[in-house]
Coordinates of C-alpha atoms and ligand atoms in Angstrom, one line a residue:
M1 CA 0.0 0.0 0.0
A2 CA 1.4 3.4 -0.9
R3 CA 0.6 6.9 0.4
V4 CA -0.4 8.9 -2.7
A5 CA -1.1 12.6 -3.3
F6 CA -3.3 13.0 -6.4
Y7 CA -3.6 16.3 -8.2
G8 CA -6.3 17.0 -10.9
L9 CA -9.6 15.2 -10.2
G10 CA -11.2 15.9 -13.5
N11 CA -12.6 13.6 -16.2
M12 CA -9.5 11.3 -16.1
G13 CA -8.0 12.0 -12.7
L14 CA -11.1 11.2 -10.6
P15 CA -11.6 7.6 -11.9
M16 CA -7.9 7.0 -11.8
A17 CA -7.6 8.1 -8.1
R18 CA -10.7 6.0 -7.3
N19 CA -9.0 2.9 -8.7
L20 CA -6.0 3.6 -6.5
V21 CA -8.3 3.7 -3.4
R22 CA -10.0 0.5 -4.6
A23 CA -6.6 -1.2 -4.8
G24 CA -5.9 -0.3 -1.1
H25 CA -3.7 2.8 -1.5
A26 CA -4.1 5.8 0.8
V27 CA -5.0 8.7 -1.5
H28 CA -5.1 12.4 -0.7
G29 CA -6.5 14.4 -3.6
F30 CA -6.4 18.1 -4.5
D31 CA -8.2 20.0 -7.1
P32 CA -9.1 23.8 -7.0
V33 CA -12.5 22.8 -8.5
P34 CA -14.5 20.4 -6.4
P35 CA -15.0 16.9 -8.2
K36 CA -18.2 16.6 -10.2
Q37 CA -19.2 13.4 -8.5
E38 CA -19.3 12.2 -4.9
T39 CA -16.0 10.6 -3.9
D40 CA -14.5 8.6 -1.2
I41 CA -11.1 10.2 -1.8
A42 CA -9.8 12.3 1.1
L43 CA -9.7 15.8 -0.2
A44 CA -7.0 18.3 1.0
G45 CA -7.6 22.0 1.3
T46 CA -4.2 23.0 -0.2
P47 CA -1.7 21.3 -2.6
E48 CA 0.9 21.3 0.2
R49 CA -1.4 19.6 2.6
A50 CA -2.1 16.7 0.2
I51 CA 1.7 16.0 -0.2
Q52 CA 2.6 16.1 3.5
D53 CA 2.9 12.3 4.1
A54 CA 3.0 11.2 0.5
E55 CA 5.6 8.8 -1.0
I56 CA 4.2 9.2 -4.5
T57 CA 2.5 12.1 -6.3
I58 CA 0.4 11.8 -9.4
T59 CA -0.6 14.8 -11.5
M60 CA -3.4 14.7 -14.2
L61 CA -3.6 18.3 -15.3
P62 CA -4.7 20.2 -18.4
S63 CA -1.2 21.5 -19.6
G64 CA 2.5 21.6 -19.1
Q65 CA 2.4 25.0 -17.5
H66 CA -0.1 23.7 -14.9
V67 CA 2.4 20.9 -14.2
L68 CA 5.5 23.1 -13.8
D69 CA 3.6 25.7 -11.7
L70 CA 2.4 23.0 -9.4
Y71 CA 5.8 21.2 -9.2
D72 CA 7.3 24.6 -8.0
K73 CA 4.8 24.6 -5.1
L74 CA 5.1 20.9 -4.3
L75 CA 8.9 20.2 -4.6
P76 CA 9.8 22.3 -1.5
A77 CA 7.0 20.7 0.5
A78 CA 7.8 17.1 -0.4
R79 CA 9.8 14.6 1.6
P80 CA 13.2 13.9 -0.1
G81 CA 13.0 11.0 -2.6
T82 CA 9.3 11.4 -3.2
L83 CA 8.4 9.9 -6.6
F84 CA 6.6 12.4 -8.9
I85 CA 4.6 10.9 -11.7
D86 CA 3.0 13.2 -14.3
S87 CA 0.3 11.5 -16.3
S88 CA -0.9 14.7 -18.1
T89 CA -0.3 15.0 -21.8
I90 CA 2.2 17.8 -22.2
D91 CA 5.1 19.0 -24.4
V92 CA 8.2 16.8 -24.4
N93 CA 10.4 19.7 -23.4
E94 CA 8.1 20.7 -20.6
A95 CA 8.2 17.1 -19.4
R96 CA 12.0 17.1 -19.5
E97 CA 12.0 20.4 -17.5
A98 CA 9.6 18.8 -14.9
H99 CA 12.1 15.9 -14.5
A100 CA 15.0 18.4 -14.2
R101 CA 13.3 20.4 -11.5
A102 CA 12.3 17.3 -9.6
E103 CA 15.9 15.9 -9.8
R104 CA 17.4 19.3 -8.6
A105 CA 15.1 19.1 -5.6
G106 CA 16.2 15.5 -4.7
M107 CA 13.1 13.8 -5.9
R108 CA 12.5 10.9 -8.4
S109 CA 10.2 11.4 -11.4
L110 CA 8.5 9.9 -14.4
D111 CA 6.4 11.2 -17.3
A112 CA 3.6 8.7 -17.7
P113 CA 0.9 9.9 -20.1
V114 CA -2.0 7.6 -20.9
S115 CA -4.3 6.5 -23.7
G116 CA -7.6 4.8 -23.3
G117 CA -9.8 7.8 -22.4
V118 CA -12.3 8.2 -19.7
G119 CA -13.7 4.7 -20.3
G120 CA -10.2 3.2 -19.8
A121 CA -9.6 5.4 -16.7
E122 CA -12.9 4.1 -15.2
A123 CA -12.2 0.4 -16.1
G124 CA -8.6 0.6 -14.9
T125 CA -7.4 -0.5 -18.4
L126 CA -5.4 2.5 -19.4
T127 CA -2.1 2.2 -21.4
F128 CA 0.7 4.1 -19.6
M129 CA 3.7 5.3 -21.7
V130 CA 6.5 5.9 -19.2
G131 CA 9.7 7.9 -19.4
G132 CA 12.4 8.0 -16.7
E133 CA 14.9 5.9 -14.8
D134 CA 14.6 2.2 -14.3
A135 CA 14.5 2.4 -10.5
A136 CA 11.7 5.0 -10.6
F137 CA 9.8 2.9 -13.1
A138 CA 10.1 -0.2 -10.9
A139 CA 8.8 1.7 -7.9
A140 CA 5.8 3.1 -9.8
L141 CA 4.8 -0.1 -11.6
P142 CA 2.4 -1.6 -8.9
L143 CA 0.6 1.7 -8.7
L144 CA 0.3 2.1 -12.4
Q145 CA -1.0 -1.5 -12.6
S146 CA -3.9 -0.4 -10.4
M147 CA -4.9 2.1 -13.0
G148 CA -3.9 0.4 -16.3
K149 CA -3.4 -2.9 -18.1
S150 CA -0.5 -2.1 -20.4
I151 CA 2.5 -0.3 -18.9
V152 CA 5.3 0.4 -21.3
H153 CA 8.7 1.8 -20.2
C154 CA 9.6 3.8 -23.3
G155 CA 13.0 5.2 -22.2
G156 CA 14.5 8.2 -20.3
A157 CA 13.0 11.5 -19.3
G158 CA 10.3 12.6 -21.8
A159 CA 10.1 9.3 -23.7
G160 CA 6.6 8.6 -22.5
Q161 CA 5.3 12.0 -23.9
A162 CA 7.2 11.4 -27.1
A163 CA 5.5 8.0 -27.5
K164 CA 2.1 9.5 -26.7
I165 CA 2.3 12.3 -29.3
C166 CA 3.8 10.1 -32.0
N167 CA 0.9 7.6 -31.5
N168 CA -1.7 10.3 -31.6
M169 CA -0.2 11.9 -34.7
I170 CA -0.7 8.5 -36.4
L171 CA -4.3 8.4 -35.2
G172 CA -5.2 12.0 -36.2
I173 CA -3.8 11.4 -39.7
S174 CA -5.3 8.0 -40.2
M175 CA -8.8 9.1 -39.1
I176 CA -8.7 11.8 -41.8
A177 CA -7.4 9.2 -44.3
V178 CA -10.2 6.8 -43.5
S179 CA -12.8 9.6 -43.7
E180 CA -11.5 10.7 -47.1
A181 CA -11.8 7.2 -48.4
F182 CA -15.4 6.8 -47.2
V183 CA -16.3 10.2 -48.7
L184 CA -14.7 9.3 -52.0
A185 CA -16.5 6.0 -51.9
E186 CA -19.8 7.8 -51.4
K187 CA -19.2 10.0 -54.4
L188 CA -18.2 6.9 -56.5
G189 CA -21.4 5.1 -55.5
L190 CA -19.6 2.5 -53.4
S191 CA -21.4 1.4 -50.2
H192 CA -19.9 1.9 -46.8
E193 CA -20.3 -1.8 -46.1
A194 CA -18.5 -2.8 -49.3
L195 CA -15.5 -0.5 -48.6
F196 CA -15.3 -1.7 -45.0
R197 CA -15.4 -5.3 -46.0
V198 CA -12.6 -4.8 -48.5
A199 CA -10.4 -2.3 -46.6
S200 CA -10.6 -4.1 -43.2
T201 CA -9.1 -7.2 -44.8
S202 CA -6.7 -5.5 -47.2
S203 CA -3.8 -3.1 -47.0
G204 CA -5.9 -0.1 -45.9
Q205 CA -6.6 -1.8 -42.6
C206 CA -5.9 0.3 -39.5
W207 CA -7.4 1.0 -36.0
A208 CA -9.3 4.1 -37.2
L209 CA -11.1 1.9 -39.7
T210 CA -11.6 -1.4 -37.8
S211 CA -12.1 -0.2 -34.2
Y212 CA -13.4 3.3 -34.6
C213 CA -15.0 3.5 -38.1
P214 CA -16.2 7.1 -38.8
V215 CA -19.4 6.0 -40.6
P216 CA -22.3 4.3 -38.7
G217 CA -22.9 0.6 -39.2
P218 CA -19.7 -1.5 -39.8
V219 CA -18.3 -1.1 -36.2
P220 CA -21.4 -0.9 -33.8
S221 CA -19.3 0.4 -30.8
S222 CA -17.8 3.4 -32.7
P223 CA -19.1 7.0 -31.9
A224 CA -20.4 7.3 -35.4
N225 CA -23.4 5.2 -34.3
R226 CA -24.3 7.8 -31.6
D227 CA -23.9 10.9 -33.6
Y228 CA -20.2 11.3 -32.6
A229 CA -21.1 12.0 -28.9
G230 CA -18.6 10.9 -26.1
G231 CA -15.4 9.2 -27.1
F232 CA -12.2 11.3 -27.6
A233 CA -13.0 15.0 -28.0
S234 CA -11.7 16.8 -31.1
A235 CA -10.3 19.6 -28.9
L236 CA -8.1 17.0 -27.2
M237 CA -7.0 15.5 -30.6
L238 CA -6.1 19.0 -31.7
K239 CA -4.1 19.6 -28.5
D240 CA -2.1 16.4 -29.1
L241 CA -1.5 17.2 -32.8
R242 CA -0.3 20.7 -31.8
L243 CA 2.1 19.1 -29.3
A244 CA 3.4 16.8 -32.0
Q245 CA 3.9 19.7 -34.4
G246 CA 5.7 21.7 -31.7
A247 CA 8.0 18.7 -31.0
A248 CA 8.6 18.1 -34.7
E249 CA 9.6 21.7 -35.3
A250 CA 11.9 21.7 -32.3
A251 CA 13.5 18.4 -33.4
G252 CA 13.7 19.3 -37.1
A253 CA 11.5 16.4 -38.2
R254 CA 9.4 16.6 -41.4
T255 CA 5.8 15.8 -40.5
E256 CA 3.8 17.3 -43.4
L257 CA 0.7 15.1 -43.0
G258 CA 0.8 15.8 -39.2
R259 CA 0.7 19.5 -40.1
A260 CA -2.1 19.0 -42.5
A261 CA -4.1 17.0 -40.0
T262 CA -3.5 19.8 -37.4
Q263 CA -5.0 22.3 -39.8
V264 CA -8.1 20.1 -40.5
Y265 CA -8.8 19.7 -36.8
E266 CA -8.1 23.5 -36.1
Q267 CA -10.9 24.3 -38.6
F268 CA -13.2 21.6 -37.2
V269 CA -12.8 22.9 -33.7
R270 CA -13.1 26.5 -34.8
D271 CA -16.4 25.6 -36.4
G272 CA -17.8 24.7 -32.9
N273 CA -16.9 20.9 -32.8
G274 CA -14.4 20.9 -30.0
G275 CA -16.6 18.6 -27.9
V276 CA -17.5 16.3 -30.8
D277 CA -15.7 12.9 -31.0
F278 CA -12.7 13.3 -33.3
S279 CA -14.1 10.8 -35.8
G280 CA -16.8 13.4 -36.5
V281 CA -14.2 15.1 -38.7
I282 CA -15.7 13.0 -41.6
R283 CA -18.4 15.7 -41.6
A284 CA -15.9 18.4 -42.4
V285 CA -14.3 16.1 -45.0
R286 CA -17.8 15.8 -46.6
G287 CA -18.1 19.6 -46.5
E288 CA -21.1 19.5 -44.2
Ligands
NAD301 P1 -10.1 17.9 -17.0 O1 -10.1 19.3 -17.5 O2 -11.4 17.2 -16.9 O3 -9.3 17.8 -15.6 C1 -8.2 18.5 -15.3 C2 -8.3 18.9 -13.8 O4 -7.1 19.5 -13.3 C3 -9.5 19.9 -13.6 O5 -10.4 19.3 -12.6 C4 -8.8 21.1 -13.0 O6 -9.6 21.8 -12.0 C5 -7.6 20.5 -12.3 N1 -6.5 21.4 -12.0 C6 -6.0 22.5 -12.7 N2 -5.0 23.1 -12.0 C7 -4.8 22.3 -10.9 C8 -3.9 22.4 -9.8 N3 -2.9 23.3 -9.7 N4 -3.9 21.4 -8.8 C9 -4.8 20.4 -8.9 N5 -5.7 20.3 -9.9 C10 -5.7 21.2 -10.9 O7 -9.1 17.1 -18.1 P2 -9.0 15.5 -18.3 O8 -9.9 15.2 -19.5 O9 -9.1 14.8 -17.0 O10 -7.5 15.5 -18.9 C11 -6.4 15.6 -18.0 C12 -5.1 15.3 -18.8 O11 -5.2 14.0 -19.4 C13 -4.9 16.3 -20.0 O12 -3.5 16.6 -20.1 C14 -5.4 15.5 -21.2 O13 -4.7 15.9 -22.4 C15 -5.0 14.1 -20.8 N6 -5.8 13.0 -21.4 C16 -7.1 13.1 -21.5 C17 -7.9 12.1 -22.1 C18 -9.4 12.2 -22.1 O14 -10.0 11.4 -22.9 N7 -10.0 13.1 -21.4 C19 -7.2 11.0 -22.6 C20 -5.8 10.9 -22.5 C21 -5.1 11.9 -21.9

């Protein structure tokens, strides 16, 4: 059993913290905004109070600036050797900066962003992509296993964030590619079912097609069957694509399709679709 301070009890953080409590860990939570649902997590009045006895802290915050600002408050208040795990999706360089600040203060740290969305957070089936030293990873593993089912140590500081944005860049691009194929098929008089049957067993096969098909019918669980409600919000896809573009520019990588996908989602979100599942982008591709 570990003593955990959990920061950011929003859509993802609250169910993650609940799973830690269920697994028998002692969790103190802090969020400036009270959680939306009743919770059995002990809430602290200030960030510093939550960390008082903690061996491990987890942050699940909106942005890198939130993480760095909070670390500046927590690091002087933490016991030496406390393990800081940041599971927010943030810029790779900001993640490295968070590691550096933690190390300077005598703490251990990991970047450990997740995929799997709110459903995965509730079910405890998230994928964690982890960056940091081997010993810190080993110490965090039992805790991460209480919240996720696939825990991948990707490398040193920032490697978890790098894996997250590379994966989501593939996803953003491939969802637009699949959407363009369905829209072209519509114009050519080819049915959704026929294209799905062929592409899902041919070289066009990919997750955006076979698990998350952007047209209703072929994959009954995909958000297309419920008017693109729920799922993974387009605003969050845009956030991740922008992080990927920022990282690509800083690293000098050519990501032309990543840039084009970012522009498509920027327009889609600007048109008022930030809360719509990202597969709803097929409507923009259709020109609706
Ligand atoms: P959210 O906005 O629902 O929750 C963020 C919470 O952080 C809010 O409740 C906010 O009040 C709180 N917060 C802000 N400043 C704080 C501080 N100083 N101390 C403590 N709490 C503070 O967002 P979310 O959907 O839970 O996402 C959290 C992170 O997870 C983001 O980085 C997001 O990109 C990433 N993520 C989200 C999803 C998803 O499907 N929602 C999936 C994967 C990754």
